[in-house]
Amino acid sequence: MKTAGLFPVLLASVSLLATDGPWLDASEVAPPEEPLSLWYRRAATKWEEALPIGNGRLGAMVFGGAPEDRIQFNESTLWTGKPHEYQHDGAVKFLPQLRQFLQEMRHLEREALKLDPDRKSKGSQEKWKAARAKQKEAEDLAMKEFMSEPLRQKAYQPFGDLRLTFAGHEQAGDYRRDLNLDTATATTRYKIGDVTFTRETFASHPDQAIIVRVMASKPGRVSFVARLTSEHKPATTRAVGKDALALAGHVEDGGMKFEARLRAVAEGGKLTASDEQLAVENADAVTLVLVGATSFKNFRDMGADPAARCEKQMASISGRKFDAMRAAHIADHQALFRRVALDLGRTDAAKNPTDQRIAEFAAGNDPGLAVLTFQFGRYLTITGSRPGGQPTNLQGIWNDLLRPPWDSKFTCNINTEMNYWPVEIANLGECAGPLFDAIDELVESGRKTAQAHYGARGWVLHHNFDLWRGTAPINASNHGIWVPGGAWLCQHLWEHYLFTGDKKFLARRAYPAMKGAAEFFTDFLIKDPLTGWLISGPSNSPEQGGLVMGPTMDHQIVRSLFANTAEAARVLRRDREFAATLDAMRKEIAPNLVGRHGQLQEWLEDKDDPKNQHRHLSHLWG
């Protein structure tokens, strides 16, 4: 489980933390009227403190600075790399030898445990040393002959930054920034003298754009400069007509192309455009519309024209008034967000800024903060995962780094699944659509991996995939060869059916993927000569590391997959013989075992260390 992948939990905890930046004059500022709001009395000084908005495809982090604001934005298909097949053709030739090494390792482990279960005797230690040598032989062979080509997958990328500079706004007073979860709007408000300046920012799903409204309480007081920048070099800007700016570039040599367009609609005052910036002088209010696109068509094709896409999208909303765009955005968001209400009671603590509430939570009585965190998770799911887009990756759709932690991929040994655990329970079933679309594509690439690596039917996914739907084992054999990633994702398909009762979905979307995943394991499981059970391997127990035969988590997931697939076949009244095969094989899979410490064993051998403090408890999946 990657720390960066605790979505929606991660960003909830990070964005709620107290900030380090200097306080602005805001000691008497009142909280927002909407109780489901995150709010602060100072601007963000680093990315993790900014407030997230998104429409499932475009995401942004709003810093809320007074003299200079930064809105760092992403588009879900901007990745390194290009269409590529990752399977290692011919790897299956080495599968028997890998299994032989690992079975020999198990023989040695059993002999060691028989000699001395506490591993203190010389004879036992020699056996353990020999067992580790066999394991290393397997891992070295796998690294040479069995892993993904190339060994690593690609990385999710930042798109750019919208930077707004307000001359003379250095001494802001009565400052407050907030994120209204009910309207999905980030607002920055402060005073300069007797003038109140307000910026509202949201990412509209209906209009597929990020909208920024800049306002002042007195006419003719809105003046600022807007620029677009990017971490990708070279990326260039150019004027588009008299009111718009374009940012264009590409990722790496020959990689993904991208373009963003920023258009300003000024009410009064003067607007000028150059190749470097848009400048507004003495307007009453200004609406900024930001759209973005890449050359990505699908995981096999990146031949789209991002400039044409931006032009088309901008044309489709040309002439739209801010009030109409805001109303459409709020209606669309609330149709999902308002399905679930939670009330645990409110105390006076709810009047405090969010960072103060966090700091005082352990010592005080603030049940409303638990509600806010729960609803923030739902908010992040809505803003990060909408039909037609990509699934939420390790950081949702929010990323400011060219080399993000763990490449900000889709890590499916728990993180991707964790992102979607709340979806059905929190009444956001539509938000699982991007995950189901990705599964359809993973089935295609996973068939090739299943055949090339295991000589098996069906499809397989290991512990990570990327935009290009890599399904082969990546990074290192001691953790990358983990076979039930696809089987675990199938749990989400089955649960969507259980929550909806939608037999058309089951027949068209869920069952074909579930059947393919089950077919793989009917070929992959082998009869263990030591126990007579069906076992999985080579594999590992995430993320303890070490290539093994028969990790407990594998068997738990496969038993569940077989049971769900067989039941789905019966519901659909098809594949009766296949369902019977799954029922029979399920009974033969190695059961959960209780070891000498009274523990649920993580492996077939009773070798768990009671002093192990690893954060992963993968074998508790069952």
Tab-separated table of N, CA and C in Angstrom, residues 359-476:
chain	number	residue	atom	x	y	z
A	359	ALA	N	-5.724	20.428	14.640
A	359	ALA	CA	-4.756	20.502	15.735
A	359	ALA	C	-5.410	20.216	17.079
A	360	GLU	N	-6.668	20.578	17.231
A	360	GLU	CA	-7.341	20.451	18.528
A	360	GLU	C	-8.248	19.232	18.622
A	361	PHE	N	-8.303	18.435	17.569
A	361	PHE	CA	-9.295	17.357	17.528
A	361	PHE	C	-9.108	16.343	18.659
A	362	ALA	N	-7.863	15.951	18.921
A	362	ALA	CA	-7.618	14.906	19.917
A	362	ALA	C	-8.061	15.334	21.311
A	363	ALA	N	-7.988	16.622	21.584
A	363	ALA	CA	-8.303	17.090	22.932
A	363	ALA	C	-9.731	17.594	23.071
A	364	GLY	N	-10.426	17.758	21.955
A	364	GLY	CA	-11.724	18.397	22.016
A	364	GLY	C	-12.863	17.515	21.558
A	365	ASN	N	-13.992	18.134	21.341
A	365	ASN	CA	-15.217	17.446	20.942
A	365	ASN	C	-15.674	18.040	19.618
A	366	ASP	N	-15.327	17.401	18.529
A	366	ASP	CA	-15.623	17.942	17.198
A	366	ASP	C	-16.096	16.838	16.262
A	367	PRO	N	-17.295	16.279	16.497
A	367	PRO	CA	-17.780	15.215	15.605
A	367	PRO	C	-17.993	15.692	14.183
A	368	GLY	N	-18.204	16.992	14.016
A	368	GLY	CA	-18.394	17.517	12.664
A	368	GLY	C	-17.178	17.356	11.785
A	369	LEU	N	-15.981	17.274	12.392
A	369	LEU	CA	-14.771	17.081	11.586
A	369	LEU	C	-14.762	15.697	10.945
A	370	ALA	N	-15.299	14.697	11.645
A	370	ALA	CA	-15.415	13.364	11.049
A	370	ALA	C	-16.355	13.403	9.848
A	371	VAL	N	-17.441	14.157	9.961
A	371	VAL	CA	-18.381	14.306	8.846
A	371	VAL	C	-17.699	15.004	7.678
A	372	LEU	N	-16.952	16.064	7.993
A	372	LEU	CA	-16.258	16.809	6.936
A	372	LEU	C	-15.272	15.914	6.193
A	373	THR	N	-14.538	15.095	6.921
A	373	THR	CA	-13.567	14.193	6.298
A	373	THR	C	-14.268	13.150	5.424
A	374	PHE	N	-15.364	12.589	5.933
A	374	PHE	CA	-16.136	11.624	5.156
A	374	PHE	C	-16.650	12.258	3.862
A	375	GLN	N	-17.236	13.434	3.954
A	375	GLN	CA	-17.783	14.070	2.765
A	375	GLN	C	-16.679	14.574	1.836
A	376	PHE	N	-15.500	14.904	2.407
A	376	PHE	CA	-14.373	15.278	1.557
A	376	PHE	C	-13.931	14.086	0.710
A	377	GLY	N	-13.965	12.889	1.285
A	377	GLY	CA	-13.656	11.699	0.499
A	377	GLY	C	-14.623	11.524	-0.658
A	378	ARG	N	-15.920	11.725	-0.408
A	378	ARG	CA	-16.912	11.639	-1.481
A	378	ARG	C	-16.663	12.734	-2.525
A	379	TYR	N	-16.338	13.923	-2.049
A	379	TYR	CA	-16.038	15.042	-2.953
A	379	TYR	C	-14.881	14.699	-3.885
A	380	LEU	N	-13.810	14.128	-3.332
A	380	LEU	CA	-12.651	13.784	-4.149
A	380	LEU	C	-12.982	12.698	-5.163
A	381	THR	N	-13.865	11.786	-4.794
A	381	THR	CA	-14.284	10.748	-5.736
A	381	THR	C	-15.047	11.367	-6.898
A	382	ILE	N	-15.957	12.293	-6.608
A	382	ILE	CA	-16.740	12.945	-7.661
A	382	ILE	C	-15.845	13.787	-8.561
A	383	THR	N	-14.960	14.554	-7.966
A	383	THR	CA	-14.127	15.468	-8.748
A	383	THR	C	-12.994	14.747	-9.466
A	384	GLY	N	-12.641	13.535	-9.014
A	384	GLY	CA	-11.513	12.824	-9.605
A	384	GLY	C	-11.870	11.704	-10.541
A	385	SER	N	-13.135	11.244	-10.542
A	385	SER	CA	-13.491	10.063	-11.328
A	385	SER	C	-14.907	10.214	-11.864
A	386	ARG	N	-14.993	10.563	-13.149
A	386	ARG	CA	-16.298	10.724	-13.782
A	386	ARG	C	-16.339	9.886	-15.058
A	387	PRO	N	-17.530	9.443	-15.474
A	387	PRO	CA	-17.647	8.590	-16.668
A	387	PRO	C	-16.942	9.196	-17.884
A	388	GLY	N	-16.232	8.338	-18.609
A	388	GLY	CA	-15.504	8.773	-19.793
A	388	GLY	C	-14.067	9.160	-19.537
A	389	GLY	N	-13.664	9.292	-18.249
A	389	GLY	CA	-12.299	9.684	-17.932
A	389	GLY	C	-11.453	8.509	-17.503
A	390	GLN	N	-10.302	8.822	-16.928
A	390	GLN	CA	-9.408	7.806	-16.398
A	390	GLN	C	-9.761	7.512	-14.932
A	391	PRO	N	-9.417	6.320	-14.435
A	391	PRO	CA	-9.607	6.077	-12.995
A	391	PRO	C	-8.699	6.985	-12.175
A	392	THR	N	-9.021	7.130	-10.902
A	392	THR	CA	-8.136	7.880	-10.019
A	392	THR	C	-6.855	7.082	-9.798
A	393	ASN	N	-5.718	7.742	-10.019
A	393	ASN	CA	-4.434	7.072	-9.826
A	393	ASN	C	-3.972	7.259	-8.388
A	394	LEU	N	-2.695	7.073	-8.132
A	394	LEU	CA	-2.210	7.163	-6.755
A	394	LEU	C	-2.442	8.532	-6.118
A	395	GLN	N	-2.576	9.574	-6.940
A	395	GLN	CA	-2.834	10.910	-6.412
A	395	GLN	C	-4.141	11.475	-6.964
A	396	GLY	N	-5.056	10.604	-7.332
A	396	GLY	CA	-6.305	11.070	-7.901
A	396	GLY	C	-6.078	11.576	-9.312
A	397	ILE	N	-6.329	12.862	-9.555
A	397	ILE	CA	-5.932	13.496	-10.816
A	397	ILE	C	-5.025	14.693	-10.537
A	398	TRP	N	-4.515	14.775	-9.321
A	398	TRP	CA	-3.746	15.954	-8.894
A	398	TRP	C	-2.269	15.585	-8.751
A	399	ASN	N	-1.417	16.282	-9.486
A	399	ASN	CA	0.023	16.000	-9.434
A	399	ASN	C	0.787	17.193	-9.977
A	400	ASP	N	1.822	17.629	-9.258
A	400	ASP	CA	2.625	18.767	-9.706
A	400	ASP	C	4.054	18.391	-10.051
A	401	LEU	N	4.379	17.100	-10.028
A	401	LEU	CA	5.771	16.677	-10.182
A	401	LEU	C	5.996	15.892	-11.467
A	402	LEU	N	7.137	16.159	-12.126
A	402	LEU	CA	7.519	15.374	-13.296
A	402	LEU	C	7.858	13.939	-12.906
A	403	ARG	N	8.352	13.774	-11.690
A	403	ARG	CA	8.650	12.437	-11.166
A	403	ARG	C	7.895	12.247	-9.852
A	404	PRO	N	6.616	12.001	-9.937
A	404	PRO	CA	5.813	11.879	-8.716
A	404	PRO	C	6.118	10.593	-7.975
A	405	PRO	N	5.754	10.500	-6.697
A	405	PRO	CA	5.974	9.257	-5.945
A	405	PRO	C	5.330	8.064	-6.643
A	406	TRP	N	6.101	7.005	-6.806
A	406	TRP	CA	5.650	5.779	-7.465
A	406	TRP	C	5.022	6.052	-8.835
A	407	ASP	N	5.482	7.148	-9.472
A	407	ASP	CA	5.024	7.542	-10.810
A	407	ASP	C	3.538	7.914	-10.860
A	408	SER	N	2.901	7.977	-9.714
A	408	SER	CA	1.463	8.292	-9.657
A	408	SER	C	0.671	7.382	-10.602
A	409	LYS	N	1.053	6.088	-10.583
A	409	LYS	CA	0.374	5.107	-11.454
A	409	LYS	C	-0.893	4.578	-10.774
A	410	PHE	N	-1.413	3.506	-11.339
A	410	PHE	CA	-2.540	2.786	-10.759
A	410	PHE	C	-1.979	1.532	-10.082
A	411	THR	N	-1.871	1.563	-8.771
A	411	THR	CA	-1.279	0.456	-8.034
A	411	THR	C	-2.399	-0.409	-7.468
A	412	CYS	N	-2.489	-1.636	-7.984
A	412	CYS	CA	-3.683	-2.442	-7.701
A	412	CYS	C	-3.402	-3.604	-6.764
A	413	ASN	N	-2.356	-3.473	-5.917
A	413	ASN	CA	-2.246	-4.433	-4.815
A	413	ASN	C	-2.901	-3.883	-3.554
A	414	ILE	N	-3.540	-2.730	-3.672
A	414	ILE	CA	-4.550	-2.219	-2.723
A	414	ILE	C	-5.001	-0.812	-3.078
A	415	ASN	N	-4.128	0.035	-3.647
A	415	ASN	CA	-4.427	1.462	-3.734
A	415	ASN	C	-5.570	1.791	-4.682
A	416	THR	N	-5.542	1.232	-5.884
A	416	THR	CA	-6.633	1.484	-6.820
A	416	THR	C	-7.952	0.994	-6.239
A	417	GLU	N	-7.917	-0.188	-5.637
A	417	GLU	CA	-9.136	-0.707	-5.013
A	417	GLU	C	-9.597	0.204	-3.879
A	418	MET	N	-8.652	0.681	-3.096
A	418	MET	CA	-8.992	1.562	-1.973
A	418	MET	C	-9.681	2.835	-2.454
A	419	ASN	N	-9.192	3.377	-3.571
A	419	ASN	CA	-9.827	4.569	-4.121
A	419	ASN	C	-11.309	4.357	-4.374
A	420	TYR	N	-11.666	3.126	-4.743
A	420	TYR	CA	-13.048	2.857	-5.151
A	420	TYR	C	-13.854	2.085	-4.106
A	421	TRP	N	-13.285	1.820	-2.947
A	421	TRP	CA	-14.066	1.196	-1.878
A	421	TRP	C	-15.304	2.013	-1.518
A	422	PRO	N	-15.215	3.345	-1.417
A	422	PRO	CA	-16.404	4.088	-0.968
A	422	PRO	C	-17.486	4.256	-2.029
A	423	VAL	N	-17.192	3.924	-3.287
A	423	VAL	CA	-18.073	4.335	-4.379
A	423	VAL	C	-19.491	3.798	-4.217
A	424	GLU	N	-19.636	2.496	-4.068
A	424	GLU	CA	-20.984	1.923	-3.976
A	424	GLU	C	-21.641	2.287	-2.643
A	425	ILE	N	-20.890	2.182	-1.565
A	425	ILE	CA	-21.438	2.456	-0.239
A	425	ILE	C	-21.880	3.914	-0.116
A	426	ALA	N	-21.140	4.818	-0.745
A	426	ALA	CA	-21.424	6.249	-0.641
A	426	ALA	C	-22.313	6.743	-1.785
A	427	ASN	N	-22.973	5.821	-2.488
A	427	ASN	CA	-23.967	6.153	-3.511
A	427	ASN	C	-23.376	6.985	-4.640
A	428	LEU	N	-22.228	6.549	-5.141
A	428	LEU	CA	-21.560	7.223	-6.258
A	428	LEU	C	-21.200	6.206	-7.336
A	429	GLY	N	-22.120	5.289	-7.606
A	429	GLY	CA	-21.831	4.186	-8.527
A	429	GLY	C	-21.341	4.620	-9.882
A	430	GLU	N	-21.842	5.763	-10.392
A	430	GLU	CA	-21.394	6.230	-11.707
A	430	GLU	C	-19.907	6.539	-11.730
A	431	CYS	N	-19.372	6.936	-10.576
A	431	CYS	CA	-17.960	7.315	-10.517
A	431	CYS	C	-17.024	6.127	-10.694
A	432	ALA	N	-17.559	4.906	-10.634
A	432	ALA	CA	-16.738	3.725	-10.903
A	432	ALA	C	-16.582	3.478	-12.396
A	433	GLY	N	-17.299	4.213	-13.226
A	433	GLY	CA	-17.233	3.995	-14.668
A	433	GLY	C	-15.833	3.994	-15.254
A	434	PRO	N	-14.961	4.973	-14.881
A	434	PRO	CA	-13.601	4.954	-15.421
A	434	PRO	C	-12.821	3.692	-15.052
A	435	LEU	N	-13.037	3.164	-13.850
A	435	LEU	CA	-12.364	1.926	-13.466
A	435	LEU	C	-12.853	0.768	-14.336
A	436	PHE	N	-14.144	0.701	-14.585
A	436	PHE	CA	-14.678	-0.384	-15.410
A	436	PHE	C	-14.179	-0.279	-16.854
A	437	ASP	N	-14.068	0.955	-17.357
A	437	ASP	CA	-13.507	1.135	-18.701
A	437	ASP	C	-12.059	0.653	-18.744
A	438	ALA	N	-11.300	0.973	-17.706
A	438	ALA	CA	-9.907	0.532	-17.658
A	438	ALA	C	-9.821	-0.990	-17.599
A	439	ILE	N	-10.705	-1.626	-16.852
A	439	ILE	CA	-10.700	-3.090	-16.786
A	439	ILE	C	-10.920	-3.687	-18.167
A	440	ASP	N	-11.846	-3.116	-18.949
A	440	ASP	CA	-12.067	-3.604	-20.315
A	440	ASP	C	-10.763	-3.605	-21.111
A	441	GLU	N	-9.971	-2.542	-20.958
A	441	GLU	CA	-8.711	-2.441	-21.690
A	441	GLU	C	-7.651	-3.358	-21.098
A	442	LEU	N	-7.650	-3.501	-19.791
A	442	LEU	CA	-6.694	-4.406	-19.154
A	442	LEU	C	-6.946	-5.857	-19.546
A	443	VAL	N	-8.195	-6.196	-19.794
A	443	VAL	CA	-8.500	-7.547	-20.279
A	443	VAL	C	-7.771	-7.803	-21.595
A	444	GLU	N	-7.749	-6.800	-22.464
A	444	GLU	CA	-7.084	-6.962	-23.764
A	444	GLU	C	-5.586	-7.174	-23.599
A	445	SER	N	-4.931	-6.286	-22.867
A	445	SER	CA	-3.482	-6.438	-22.704
A	445	SER	C	-3.157	-7.606	-21.788
A	446	GLY	N	-4.032	-7.867	-20.811
A	446	GLY	CA	-3.786	-8.961	-19.873
A	446	GLY	C	-3.841	-10.332	-20.499
A	447	ARG	N	-4.600	-10.478	-21.595
A	447	ARG	CA	-4.615	-11.761	-22.317
A	447	ARG	C	-3.230	-12.079	-22.870
A	448	LYS	N	-2.575	-11.064	-23.414
A	448	LYS	CA	-1.247	-11.270	-23.984
A	448	LYS	C	-0.234	-11.603	-22.886
A	449	THR	N	-0.356	-10.950	-21.732
A	449	THR	CA	0.540	-11.262	-20.623
A	449	THR	C	0.293	-12.673	-20.103
A	450	ALA	N	-0.965	-13.067	-19.993
A	450	ALA	CA	-1.293	-14.417	-19.509
A	450	ALA	C	-0.678	-15.482	-20.404
A	451	GLN	N	-0.747	-15.267	-21.694
A	451	GLN	CA	-0.209	-16.251	-22.636
A	451	GLN	C	1.310	-16.243	-22.644
A	452	ALA	N	1.904	-15.032	-22.686
A	452	ALA	CA	3.360	-14.926	-22.809
A	452	ALA	C	4.085	-15.397	-21.548
A	453	HIS	N	3.527	-15.135	-20.371
A	453	HIS	CA	4.220	-15.424	-19.120
A	453	HIS	C	3.802	-16.755	-18.492
A	454	TYR	N	2.559	-17.177	-18.750
A	454	TYR	CA	2.058	-18.350	-18.028
A	454	TYR	C	1.443	-19.417	-18.935
A	455	GLY	N	1.378	-19.140	-20.252
A	455	GLY	CA	0.755	-20.100	-21.151
A	455	GLY	C	-0.693	-20.380	-20.788
A	456	ALA	N	-1.366	-19.369	-20.257
A	456	ALA	CA	-2.705	-19.552	-19.705
A	456	ALA	C	-3.746	-18.824	-20.540
A	457	ARG	N	-4.966	-19.309	-20.441
A	457	ARG	CA	-6.102	-18.608	-21.022
A	457	ARG	C	-6.456	-17.415	-20.131
A	458	GLY	N	-7.478	-16.673	-20.560
A	458	GLY	CA	-7.955	-15.563	-19.751
A	458	GLY	C	-6.978	-14.407	-19.728
A	459	TRP	N	-7.039	-13.639	-18.647
A	459	TRP	CA	-6.192	-12.441	-18.546
A	459	TRP	C	-5.650	-12.296	-17.129
A	460	VAL	N	-4.516	-11.609	-17.024
A	460	VAL	CA	-3.863	-11.418	-15.731
A	460	VAL	C	-3.353	-9.992	-15.635
A	461	LEU	N	-3.378	-9.454	-14.435
A	461	LEU	CA	-2.808	-8.145	-14.131
A	461	LEU	C	-1.979	-8.282	-12.874
A	462	HIS	N	-0.757	-7.758	-12.924
A	462	HIS	CA	0.097	-7.789	-11.745
A	462	HIS	C	-0.157	-6.543	-10.890
A	463	HIS	N	0.811	-6.030	-10.176
A	463	HIS	CA	0.486	-5.079	-9.113
A	463	HIS	C	0.424	-3.627	-9.557
A	464	ASN	N	0.646	-3.327	-10.836
A	464	ASN	CA	0.570	-1.954	-11.327
A	464	ASN	C	0.117	-1.926	-12.775
A	465	PHE	N	-0.580	-0.855	-13.130
A	465	PHE	CA	-0.767	-0.555	-14.552
A	465	PHE	C	-0.658	0.950	-14.757
A	466	ASP	N	-0.492	1.349	-16.012
A	466	ASP	CA	-0.332	2.763	-16.342
A	466	ASP	C	-1.336	3.145	-17.424
A	467	LEU	N	-1.180	4.330	-18.001
A	467	LEU	CA	-2.096	4.767	-19.053
A	467	LEU	C	-2.082	3.822	-20.237
A	468	TRP	N	-0.933	3.155	-20.474
A	468	TRP	CA	-0.769	2.291	-21.639
A	468	TRP	C	-1.156	0.854	-21.309
A	469	ARG	N	-1.745	0.658	-20.148
A	469	ARG	CA	-2.354	-0.604	-19.723
A	469	ARG	C	-1.348	-1.749	-19.669
A	470	GLY	N	-0.171	-1.448	-19.140
A	470	GLY	CA	0.799	-2.503	-18.880
A	470	GLY	C	0.277	-3.448	-17.817
A	471	THR	N	0.349	-4.748	-18.080
A	471	THR	CA	-0.153	-5.755	-17.135
A	471	THR	C	0.918	-6.735	-16.681
A	472	ALA	N	2.111	-6.681	-17.279
A	472	ALA	CA	3.186	-7.616	-16.937
A	472	ALA	C	3.848	-7.207	-15.617
A	473	PRO	N	4.600	-8.118	-14.978
A	473	PRO	CA	5.250	-7.800	-13.695
A	473	PRO	C	6.373	-6.791	-13.877
A	474	ILE	N	6.360	-5.731	-13.061
A	474	ILE	CA	7.317	-4.632	-13.235
A	474	ILE	C	8.257	-4.507	-12.048
A	475	ASN	N	9.279	-3.695	-12.239
A	475	ASN	CA	10.209	-3.200	-11.205
A	475	ASN	C	11.183	-4.258	-10.704
A	476	ALA	N	10.709	-5.235	-9.944
A	476	ALA	CA	11.593	-6.254	-9.381
A	476	ALA	C	10.780	-7.512	-9.118
